[in-house]
């Protein structure tokens, strides 16, 4: 159960992050399928590497379910080299393309309920909750929260997870944030974007609390600021 302060605190964090980072056009892709493919390309790699692989696929004219399925596994894997794990990614992209085709195409899938589409995506090889939610959020514009590592890290460090008494695991955080933001797809898309940007800019594996504008709102930042400066 979420305490009211938890919702207000999260909205405050989001407002502060949204003032600092621009989330406009944050998931650049030209088509719905390109967005879906992007969710696989970005698994466990840097965005820049995934973007390089996406450019290669686009230049080869392969960013469609039909064209992907006409391509050899070896050829596809070679194009995906920039983002690493290229054979695994090739298999996953092909599985995604088959899934789209077998279910009547993207327009047909767009009519599914969010719950049904999420369940079906989770059945596709290589698609876990984070990838499924990124696809739902950006490719199908559904109001779902992507509780990725950046979000869990910031929520844990800031104390927000403690406030709502949730363990640091994907599903409860996903559900808790969904409840707070409800049907607000735009806010959920922007929230994910600014959390990622902050995780890359300051709240890295070694946090940059000394320079962080969230320090007053963050349990870790407040502790850091109480610490005496080195040499005192
Ligand atoms: S104050 Fe530190 S721990 Fe808190 S959000 Fe900023 S960088 Fe992360």
GROMACS .gro file of C-alpha atoms and ligand atoms in nm:
model
  240
    1UNK     CA    1   0.000   0.000   0.000
    2UNK     CA    2   0.138   0.344  -0.092
    3UNK     CA    3   0.131   0.620   0.166
    4UNK     CA    4   0.008   0.958   0.029
    5UNK     CA    5   0.347   1.111   0.105
    6UNK     CA    6   0.502   0.854  -0.128
    7UNK     CA    7   0.297   0.977  -0.422
    8UNK     CA    8   0.367   1.344  -0.344
    9UNK     CA    9   0.736   1.270  -0.299
   10UNK     CA   10   0.759   1.090  -0.630
   11UNK     CA   11   0.575   1.367  -0.812
   12UNK     CA   12   0.816   1.617  -0.654
   13UNK     CA   13   1.117   1.416  -0.772
   14UNK     CA   14   0.968   1.396  -1.120
   15UNK     CA   15   0.899   1.772  -1.134
   16UNK     CA   16   1.257   1.850  -1.031
   17UNK     CA   17   1.401   1.609  -1.288
   18UNK     CA   18   1.168   1.736  -1.563
   19UNK     CA   19   1.290   2.091  -1.501
   20UNK     CA   20   1.648   1.983  -1.556
   21UNK     CA   21   1.625   1.731  -1.843
   22UNK     CA   22   1.445   1.761  -2.173
   23UNK     CA   23   1.249   1.445  -2.252
   24UNK     CA   24   1.115   1.564  -2.589
   25UNK     CA   25   1.176   1.309  -2.863
   26UNK     CA   26   1.374   1.103  -2.617
   27UNK     CA   27   1.315   0.768  -2.791
   28UNK     CA   28   1.394   0.861  -3.150
   29UNK     CA   29   1.249   0.614  -3.399
   30UNK     CA   30   1.066   0.656  -3.726
   31UNK     CA   31   0.812   0.376  -3.697
   32UNK     CA   32   0.637   0.170  -3.431
   33UNK     CA   33   0.838  -0.138  -3.522
   34UNK     CA   34   1.162   0.059  -3.505
   35UNK     CA   35   1.070   0.154  -3.149
   36UNK     CA   36   1.003  -0.209  -3.066
   37UNK     CA   37   1.333  -0.318  -3.218
   38UNK     CA   38   1.506  -0.038  -3.025
   39UNK     CA   39   1.387  -0.189  -2.698
   40UNK     CA   40   1.580  -0.505  -2.784
   41UNK     CA   41   1.883  -0.324  -2.920
   42UNK     CA   42   1.919  -0.125  -2.597
   43UNK     CA   43   1.916  -0.431  -2.369
   44UNK     CA   44   2.234  -0.431  -2.162
   45UNK     CA   45   2.420  -0.183  -2.378
   46UNK     CA   46   2.473   0.190  -2.415
   47UNK     CA   47   2.218   0.387  -2.612
   48UNK     CA   48   2.484   0.507  -2.859
   49UNK     CA   49   2.575   0.150  -2.953
   50UNK     CA   50   2.211   0.054  -2.996
   51UNK     CA   51   2.153   0.361  -3.212
   52UNK     CA   52   2.448   0.264  -3.434
   53UNK     CA   53   2.300  -0.084  -3.484
   54UNK     CA   54   1.956   0.066  -3.557
   55UNK     CA   55   2.110   0.291  -3.825
   56UNK     CA   56   2.269  -0.011  -3.990
   57UNK     CA   57   1.939  -0.197  -3.990
   58UNK     CA   58   1.761   0.108  -4.133
   59UNK     CA   59   2.019   0.153  -4.410
   60UNK     CA   60   1.975  -0.215  -4.499
   61UNK     CA   61   1.598  -0.165  -4.510
   62UNK     CA   62   1.541  -0.427  -4.241
   63UNK     CA   63   1.334  -0.239  -3.987
   64UNK     CA   64   1.012  -0.415  -4.069
   65UNK     CA   65   0.884  -0.754  -3.951
   66UNK     CA   66   0.857  -0.888  -4.307
   67UNK     CA   67   1.204  -0.781  -4.420
   68UNK     CA   68   1.367  -0.907  -4.102
   69UNK     CA   69   1.222  -1.254  -4.153
   70UNK     CA   70   1.362  -1.267  -4.506
   71UNK     CA   71   1.714  -1.205  -4.378
   72UNK     CA   72   1.967  -1.469  -4.288
   73UNK     CA   73   2.058  -1.502  -3.924
   74UNK     CA   74   2.426  -1.454  -4.006
   75UNK     CA   75   2.364  -1.138  -4.207
   76UNK     CA   76   2.145  -0.994  -3.937
   77UNK     CA   77   2.392  -1.075  -3.661
   78UNK     CA   78   2.670  -0.903  -3.858
   79UNK     CA   79   2.465  -0.583  -3.879
   80UNK     CA   80   2.409  -0.592  -3.504
   81UNK     CA   81   2.774  -0.613  -3.412
   82UNK     CA   82   2.794  -0.253  -3.278
   83UNK     CA   83   2.573  -0.332  -2.980
   84UNK     CA   84   2.738  -0.659  -2.873
   85UNK     CA   85   2.569  -0.995  -2.807
   86UNK     CA   86   2.484  -0.969  -3.173
   87UNK     CA   87   2.374  -1.331  -3.225
   88UNK     CA   88   2.140  -1.321  -2.925
   89UNK     CA   89   1.998  -0.989  -3.037
   90UNK     CA   90   1.948  -1.121  -3.389
   91UNK     CA   91   1.750  -1.418  -3.252
   92UNK     CA   92   1.541  -1.186  -3.036
   93UNK     CA   93   1.468  -0.947  -3.320
   94UNK     CA   94   1.357  -1.234  -3.539
   95UNK     CA   95   1.136  -1.368  -3.259
   96UNK     CA   96   0.981  -1.022  -3.224
   97UNK     CA   97   0.923  -0.995  -3.600
   98UNK     CA   98   0.756  -1.339  -3.603
   99UNK     CA   99   0.539  -1.240  -3.307
  100UNK     CA  100   0.413  -0.931  -3.491
  101UNK     CA  101   0.341  -1.124  -3.809
  102UNK     CA  102   0.172  -1.416  -3.635
  103UNK     CA  103  -0.064  -1.178  -3.456
  104UNK     CA  104  -0.183  -0.997  -3.766
  105UNK     CA  105   0.061  -0.705  -3.773
  106UNK     CA  106   0.113  -0.389  -3.571
  107UNK     CA  107  -0.230  -0.238  -3.633
  108UNK     CA  108  -0.392  -0.551  -3.500
  109UNK     CA  109  -0.169  -0.553  -3.190
  110UNK     CA  110  -0.244  -0.185  -3.131
  111UNK     CA  111  -0.606  -0.281  -3.061
  112UNK     CA  112  -0.516  -0.522  -2.781
  113UNK     CA  113  -0.561  -0.430  -2.418
  114UNK     CA  114  -0.244  -0.331  -2.237
  115UNK     CA  115  -0.261  -0.636  -2.008
  116UNK     CA  116  -0.310  -0.881  -2.297
  117UNK     CA  117  -0.033  -0.722  -2.502
  118UNK     CA  118   0.205  -0.723  -2.207
  119UNK     CA  119   0.136  -1.091  -2.135
  120UNK     CA  120   0.189  -1.180  -2.500
  121UNK     CA  121   0.512  -0.981  -2.527
  122UNK     CA  122   0.645  -1.158  -2.219
  123UNK     CA  123   0.603  -1.487  -2.404
  124UNK     CA  124   0.843  -1.376  -2.679
  125UNK     CA  125   1.195  -1.514  -2.637
  126UNK     CA  126   1.427  -1.252  -2.488
  127UNK     CA  127   1.157  -1.010  -2.381
  128UNK     CA  128   1.136  -0.956  -2.007
  129UNK     CA  129   0.931  -0.704  -1.809
  130UNK     CA  130   1.161  -0.408  -1.875
  131UNK     CA  131   1.168  -0.461  -2.252
  132UNK     CA  132   0.794  -0.535  -2.267
  133UNK     CA  133   0.715  -0.217  -2.075
  134UNK     CA  134   0.948  -0.006  -2.291
  135UNK     CA  135   0.767  -0.142  -2.599
  136UNK     CA  136   0.425  -0.074  -2.447
  137UNK     CA  137   0.523   0.275  -2.334
  138UNK     CA  138   0.696   0.403  -2.646
  139UNK     CA  139   0.572   0.192  -2.936
  140UNK     CA  140   0.210   0.153  -2.822
  141UNK     CA  141   0.183   0.466  -2.606
  142UNK     CA  142   0.041   0.275  -2.310
  143UNK     CA  143   0.065   0.416  -1.956
  144UNK     CA  144   0.315   0.177  -1.798
  145UNK     CA  145   0.626   0.246  -1.595
  146UNK     CA  146   0.963   0.100  -1.690
  147UNK     CA  147   1.121   0.017  -1.354
  148UNK     CA  148   1.472  -0.017  -1.494
  149UNK     CA  149   1.802  -0.014  -1.308
  150UNK     CA  150   1.828   0.368  -1.321
  151UNK     CA  151   1.486   0.406  -1.160
  152UNK     CA  152   1.547   0.143  -0.892
  153UNK     CA  153   1.883   0.296  -0.809
  154UNK     CA  154   1.752   0.649  -0.769
  155UNK     CA  155   1.439   0.540  -0.583
  156UNK     CA  156   1.651   0.333  -0.346
  157UNK     CA  157   1.909   0.602  -0.284
  158UNK     CA  158   1.657   0.883  -0.247
  159UNK     CA  159   1.464   0.691   0.017
  160UNK     CA  160   1.146   0.679  -0.189
  161UNK     CA  161   1.142   0.300  -0.185
  162UNK     CA  162   1.177   0.305   0.192
  163UNK     CA  163   0.886   0.545   0.222
  164UNK     CA  164   0.650   0.319   0.031
  165UNK     CA  165   0.793   0.008   0.197
  166UNK     CA  166   0.863  -0.175  -0.125
  167UNK     CA  167   1.150  -0.410  -0.192
  168UNK     CA  168   1.379  -0.308  -0.476
  169UNK     CA  169   1.229  -0.535  -0.731
  170UNK     CA  170   1.080  -0.469  -1.070
  171UNK     CA  171   0.715  -0.569  -1.032
  172UNK     CA  172   0.619  -0.385  -0.711
  173UNK     CA  173   0.790  -0.064  -0.821
  174UNK     CA  174   0.629  -0.092  -1.165
  175UNK     CA  175   0.286  -0.131  -1.005
  176UNK     CA  176   0.341   0.141  -0.745
  177UNK     CA  177   0.443   0.404  -1.001
  178UNK     CA  178   0.161   0.297  -1.235
  179UNK     CA  179  -0.086   0.357  -0.954
  180UNK     CA  180   0.053   0.704  -0.887
  181UNK     CA  181   0.056   0.820  -1.249
  182UNK     CA  182  -0.256   0.633  -1.360
  183UNK     CA  183  -0.337   0.683  -1.729
  184UNK     CA  184  -0.089   0.966  -1.778
  185UNK     CA  185   0.114   0.814  -2.060
  186UNK     CA  186   0.301   1.136  -2.134
  187UNK     CA  187   0.418   1.171  -1.774
  188UNK     CA  188   0.526   0.806  -1.756
  189UNK     CA  189   0.722   0.837  -2.082
  190UNK     CA  190   0.885   1.158  -1.960
  191UNK     CA  191   0.955   1.010  -1.615
  192UNK     CA  192   1.142   0.716  -1.761
  193UNK     CA  193   1.342   0.949  -1.987
  194UNK     CA  194   1.449   1.188  -1.710
  195UNK     CA  195   1.535   0.902  -1.473
  196UNK     CA  196   1.766   0.755  -1.736
  197UNK     CA  197   1.921   1.095  -1.807
  198UNK     CA  198   1.982   1.156  -1.438
  199UNK     CA  199   2.121   0.806  -1.393
  200UNK     CA  200   2.372   0.872  -1.670
  201UNK     CA  201   2.456   1.230  -1.570
  202UNK     CA  202   2.479   1.220  -1.190
  203UNK     CA  203   2.322   0.925  -1.013
  204UNK     CA  204   2.574   0.685  -1.163
  205UNK     CA  205   2.702   0.368  -0.998
  206UNK     CA  206   2.923   0.611  -0.804
  207UNK     CA  207   2.679   0.895  -0.734
  208UNK     CA  208   2.774   1.258  -0.791
  209UNK     CA  209   2.587   1.389  -0.484
  210UNK     CA  210   2.817   1.691  -0.446
  211UNK     CA  211   2.684   1.834  -0.773
  212UNK     CA  212   2.331   1.699  -0.760
  213UNK     CA  213   2.030   1.932  -0.765
  214UNK     CA  214   1.823   1.659  -0.597
  215UNK     CA  215   2.047   1.639  -0.290
  216UNK     CA  216   1.794   1.811  -0.059
  217UNK     CA  217   1.521   1.566  -0.165
  218UNK     CA  218   1.743   1.261  -0.145
  219UNK     CA  219   1.838   1.060   0.164
  220UNK     CA  220   2.181   0.974   0.021
  221UNK     CA  221   2.239   1.336  -0.088
  222UNK     CA  222   2.145   1.470   0.256
  223UNK     CA  223   2.384   1.224   0.422
  224UNK     CA  224   2.658   1.323   0.181
  225UNK     CA  225   2.612   1.693   0.256
  226UNK     CA  226   2.636   1.633   0.631
  227UNK     CA  227   2.971   1.466   0.581
  228UNK     CA  228   3.266   1.697   0.662
  229UNK     CA  229   3.466   1.807   0.359
  230UNK     CA  230   3.791   1.612   0.304
  231UNK     CA  231   4.083   1.750   0.512
  232UNK     CA  232   3.864   1.911   0.782
  233LIG     S1  233   2.188   1.323  -0.435
  233LIG    FE1  234   2.326   1.156  -0.496
  233LIG     S2  235   2.214   0.966  -0.462
  233LIG    FE2  236   2.065   1.137  -0.461
  233LIG     S3  237   1.987   1.149  -0.670
  233LIG    FE3  238   2.159   1.290  -0.655
  233LIG     S4  239   2.340   1.172  -0.720
  233LIG    FE4  240   2.175   1.025  -0.675
   0.00000   0.00000   0.00000
